[in-house]
Tab-separated table of C-alpha atoms in Angstrom:
chain	number	residue	atom	x	y	z
A	1	MET	CA	-203.040	-86.213	-68.503
A	2	ARG	CA	-205.195	-83.765	-66.667
A	3	LEU	CA	-202.349	-82.908	-64.264
A	4	ASN	CA	-200.067	-82.018	-67.184
A	5	ASN	CA	-202.700	-79.713	-68.664
A	6	SER	CA	-203.147	-78.081	-65.271
A	7	LEU	CA	-199.394	-77.506	-64.936
A	8	ALA	CA	-199.176	-76.190	-68.482
A	9	GLY	CA	-202.029	-73.793	-67.726
A	10	THR	CA	-200.257	-72.634	-64.572
A	11	ARG	CA	-197.047	-72.014	-66.521
A	12	THR	CA	-198.994	-70.096	-69.172
A	13	ILE	CA	-200.585	-67.878	-66.522
A	14	ALA	CA	-197.220	-67.325	-64.810
A	15	THR	CA	-195.622	-66.447	-68.158
A	16	ALA	CA	-198.446	-64.040	-68.928
A	17	PHE	CA	-197.996	-62.334	-65.554
A	18	GLY	CA	-194.242	-62.152	-66.141
A	19	LEU	CA	-194.762	-60.509	-69.534
A	20	MET	CA	-197.267	-58.095	-67.994
A	21	ALA	CA	-194.657	-57.151	-65.375
A	22	VAL	CA	-192.086	-56.421	-68.093
A	23	ILE	CA	-194.584	-54.364	-70.077
A	24	ILE	CA	-195.652	-52.364	-67.012
A	25	ALA	CA	-192.164	-51.880	-65.567
A	26	GLY	CA	-190.462	-51.399	-68.919
A	27	PRO	CA	-187.578	-53.346	-70.412
A	28	ALA	CA	-184.833	-51.632	-68.387
A	29	ALA	CA	-186.246	-52.947	-65.127
A	30	HIS	CA	-186.049	-56.501	-66.430
A	31	ALA	CA	-182.840	-56.474	-68.477
A	32	HIS	CA	-180.128	-58.402	-66.656
A	33	GLY	CA	-177.217	-56.230	-67.761
A	34	ASP	CA	-178.908	-53.025	-66.656
A	35	GLU	CA	-180.750	-54.161	-63.543
A	36	HIS	CA	-178.524	-52.130	-61.205
A	37	ASP	CA	-178.674	-48.985	-63.337
A	38	SER	CA	-182.103	-48.485	-61.795
A	39	PHE	CA	-180.486	-47.344	-58.519
A	40	ALA	CA	-181.018	-43.630	-58.106
A	41	VAL	CA	-177.364	-43.037	-57.250
A	42	GLY	CA	-175.653	-45.200	-59.889
A	43	ARG	CA	-174.699	-48.861	-59.862
A	44	PRO	CA	-172.475	-51.363	-58.060
A	45	GLY	CA	-168.824	-51.075	-58.999
A	46	ASP	CA	-166.629	-53.449	-60.943
A	47	PRO	CA	-163.956	-55.045	-58.711
A	48	SER	CA	-161.616	-55.406	-61.709
A	49	GLN	CA	-161.533	-51.616	-62.192
A	50	PRO	CA	-159.608	-49.044	-60.121
A	51	ALA	CA	-161.461	-47.242	-57.351
A	52	ARG	CA	-160.849	-44.334	-55.039
A	53	VAL	CA	-160.887	-45.556	-51.430
A	54	VAL	CA	-162.992	-43.487	-49.034
A	55	LYS	CA	-162.749	-44.474	-45.380
A	56	VAL	CA	-165.992	-43.749	-43.527
A	57	THR	CA	-166.198	-43.948	-39.748
A	58	ILE	CA	-169.431	-44.353	-37.821
A	59	GLU	CA	-169.191	-42.490	-34.524
A	60	GLU	CA	-171.304	-42.278	-31.381
A	61	HIS	CA	-170.688	-39.294	-29.105
A	62	SER	CA	-171.236	-38.922	-25.355
A	63	ASP	CA	-173.888	-36.219	-25.930
A	64	GLY	CA	-176.095	-38.749	-27.774
A	65	THR	CA	-175.261	-37.550	-31.262
A	66	MET	CA	-174.128	-39.945	-33.960
A	67	ALA	CA	-172.264	-39.191	-37.168
A	68	PHE	CA	-170.523	-40.376	-40.265
A	69	SER	CA	-167.052	-39.027	-40.859
A	70	PRO	CA	-166.618	-37.609	-43.436
A	71	LYS	CA	-170.090	-36.104	-43.690
A	72	THR	CA	-169.737	-34.901	-47.294
A	73	LEU	CA	-168.093	-36.275	-50.406
A	74	VAL	CA	-167.698	-34.919	-53.939
A	75	VAL	CA	-167.132	-37.362	-56.802
A	76	LYS	CA	-166.943	-37.138	-60.570
A	77	ARG	CA	-169.610	-38.694	-62.724
A	78	GLY	CA	-168.398	-42.168	-63.708
A	79	GLU	CA	-166.015	-42.387	-60.760
A	80	GLN	CA	-165.810	-45.640	-58.839
A	81	VAL	CA	-165.498	-45.446	-55.051
A	82	ARG	CA	-164.700	-48.180	-52.554
A	83	PHE	CA	-166.310	-47.164	-49.275
A	84	GLU	CA	-164.559	-48.788	-46.319
A	85	ILE	CA	-167.072	-48.246	-43.515
A	86	THR	CA	-166.071	-48.903	-39.901
A	87	ASN	CA	-168.512	-48.921	-36.989
A	88	THR	CA	-166.535	-47.591	-34.006
A	89	GLY	CA	-169.633	-47.388	-31.802
A	90	LYS	CA	-171.334	-49.752	-29.384
A	91	LEU	CA	-174.596	-49.978	-31.345
A	92	THR	CA	-175.516	-51.610	-34.636
A	93	HIS	CA	-175.669	-49.079	-37.493
A	94	GLU	CA	-176.163	-49.108	-41.225
A	95	PHE	CA	-174.911	-47.323	-44.301
A	96	ILE	CA	-177.527	-46.748	-46.980
A	97	LEU	CA	-176.494	-44.909	-50.154
A	98	ASP	CA	-179.505	-43.665	-52.120
A	99	SER	CA	-181.499	-40.606	-53.144
A	100	PHE	CA	-182.938	-38.337	-50.460
A	101	ALA	CA	-186.457	-39.412	-51.513
A	102	HIS	CA	-185.704	-43.153	-51.368
A	103	ASN	CA	-184.034	-42.782	-47.981
A	104	ALA	CA	-187.009	-40.805	-46.647
A	105	HIS	CA	-189.362	-43.565	-47.796
A	106	HIS	CA	-187.106	-46.301	-46.413
A	107	LYS	CA	-186.858	-44.450	-43.078
A	108	VAL	CA	-190.638	-44.827	-42.686
A	109	GLU	CA	-190.346	-48.562	-43.456
A	110	MET	CA	-187.530	-48.931	-40.911
A	111	ALA	CA	-189.731	-47.300	-38.252
A	112	LYS	CA	-192.324	-50.027	-38.906
A	113	ASN	CA	-189.690	-52.817	-39.041
A	114	PRO	CA	-186.693	-51.741	-36.927
A	115	GLU	CA	-185.197	-55.253	-36.960
A	116	MET	CA	-184.639	-55.041	-40.728
A	117	GLU	CA	-181.039	-55.773	-41.740
A	118	HIS	CA	-179.412	-54.846	-45.046
A	119	ASP	CA	-176.900	-56.554	-47.273
A	120	ASP	CA	-177.601	-55.045	-50.679
A	121	PRO	CA	-175.176	-53.460	-53.149
A	122	ASN	CA	-175.930	-49.950	-51.818
A	123	MET	CA	-176.720	-50.725	-48.174
A	124	LYS	CA	-175.080	-52.655	-45.351
A	125	THR	CA	-175.816	-53.264	-41.684
A	126	LEU	CA	-172.763	-53.050	-39.402
A	127	ASP	CA	-172.414	-54.570	-35.964
A	128	PRO	CA	-170.195	-52.748	-33.431
A	129	GLY	CA	-166.505	-52.910	-34.290
A	130	LYS	CA	-167.116	-54.249	-37.808
A	131	LEU	CA	-165.918	-53.039	-41.205
A	132	VAL	CA	-167.818	-53.467	-44.474
A	133	GLU	CA	-167.140	-52.329	-48.016
A	134	ILE	CA	-169.403	-50.958	-50.699
A	135	LEU	CA	-167.984	-50.627	-54.205
A	136	TRP	CA	-169.988	-48.079	-56.162
A	137	ARG	CA	-169.868	-46.373	-59.562
A	138	PHE	CA	-171.521	-42.961	-59.553
A	139	SER	CA	-173.035	-42.857	-63.028
A	140	LYS	CA	-175.651	-40.162	-62.448
A	141	PRO	CA	-174.971	-36.518	-61.543
A	142	GLY	CA	-176.760	-34.947	-58.596
A	143	ALA	CA	-176.861	-34.847	-54.803
A	144	TYR	CA	-177.414	-38.094	-52.925
A	145	GLU	CA	-177.488	-39.204	-49.330
A	146	PHE	CA	-175.869	-41.837	-47.175
A	147	ALA	CA	-177.648	-42.492	-43.918
A	148	CYS	CA	-178.347	-44.793	-41.012
A	149	LEU	CA	-182.102	-45.304	-40.946
A	150	ILE	CA	-182.336	-47.320	-37.738
A	151	PRO	CA	-185.018	-45.468	-35.734
A	152	GLY	CA	-183.532	-42.449	-33.958
A	153	HIS	CA	-180.106	-42.625	-35.611
A	154	TYR	CA	-180.888	-40.285	-38.518
A	155	GLU	CA	-182.293	-37.742	-36.058
A	156	ALA	CA	-179.107	-38.083	-33.967
A	157	GLY	CA	-177.069	-36.928	-36.994
A	158	MET	CA	-176.272	-40.077	-38.965
A	159	HIS	CA	-176.549	-38.820	-42.530
A	160	GLY	CA	-174.280	-37.235	-45.095
A	161	THR	CA	-174.200	-36.107	-48.705
A	162	VAL	CA	-172.485	-37.281	-51.897
A	163	THR	CA	-172.415	-34.738	-54.720
A	164	VAL	CA	-171.751	-36.195	-58.155
A	165	LYS	CA	-170.461	-33.633	-60.696
């Protein structure tokens, strides 16, 4: 009987901490239907809906520079885009779509943990010669960034801008 009371007490404490997290973070951070609306740049797309295809190439140049092509993109608010990202280089790269501030913060984290790999709705790691897709709905107006935050790659030119109007 004592074990059951102990487990019940543990569940009660866990539930209390869970409720505290919802209260502190707010209901939007915990609501299942809106969990991806918390992305600065919008939310993952809906595969059943039409999307504009944007082919993005990751390039490495002989002078040591690296780039995304295209480097800029303009989209309409509410537009859904299917990014088809191809790594044509010889190094592993990544495509991270986020706000300038979030990317700056994440860049610091990548410097501390350069082996970090990404497979999230707004970020993918690409091995040489590989293609990945990101389906994204741009629900918030503003200027956002896509970047490779592997140490040294951003500085070599691997970043671009998405403007949502």
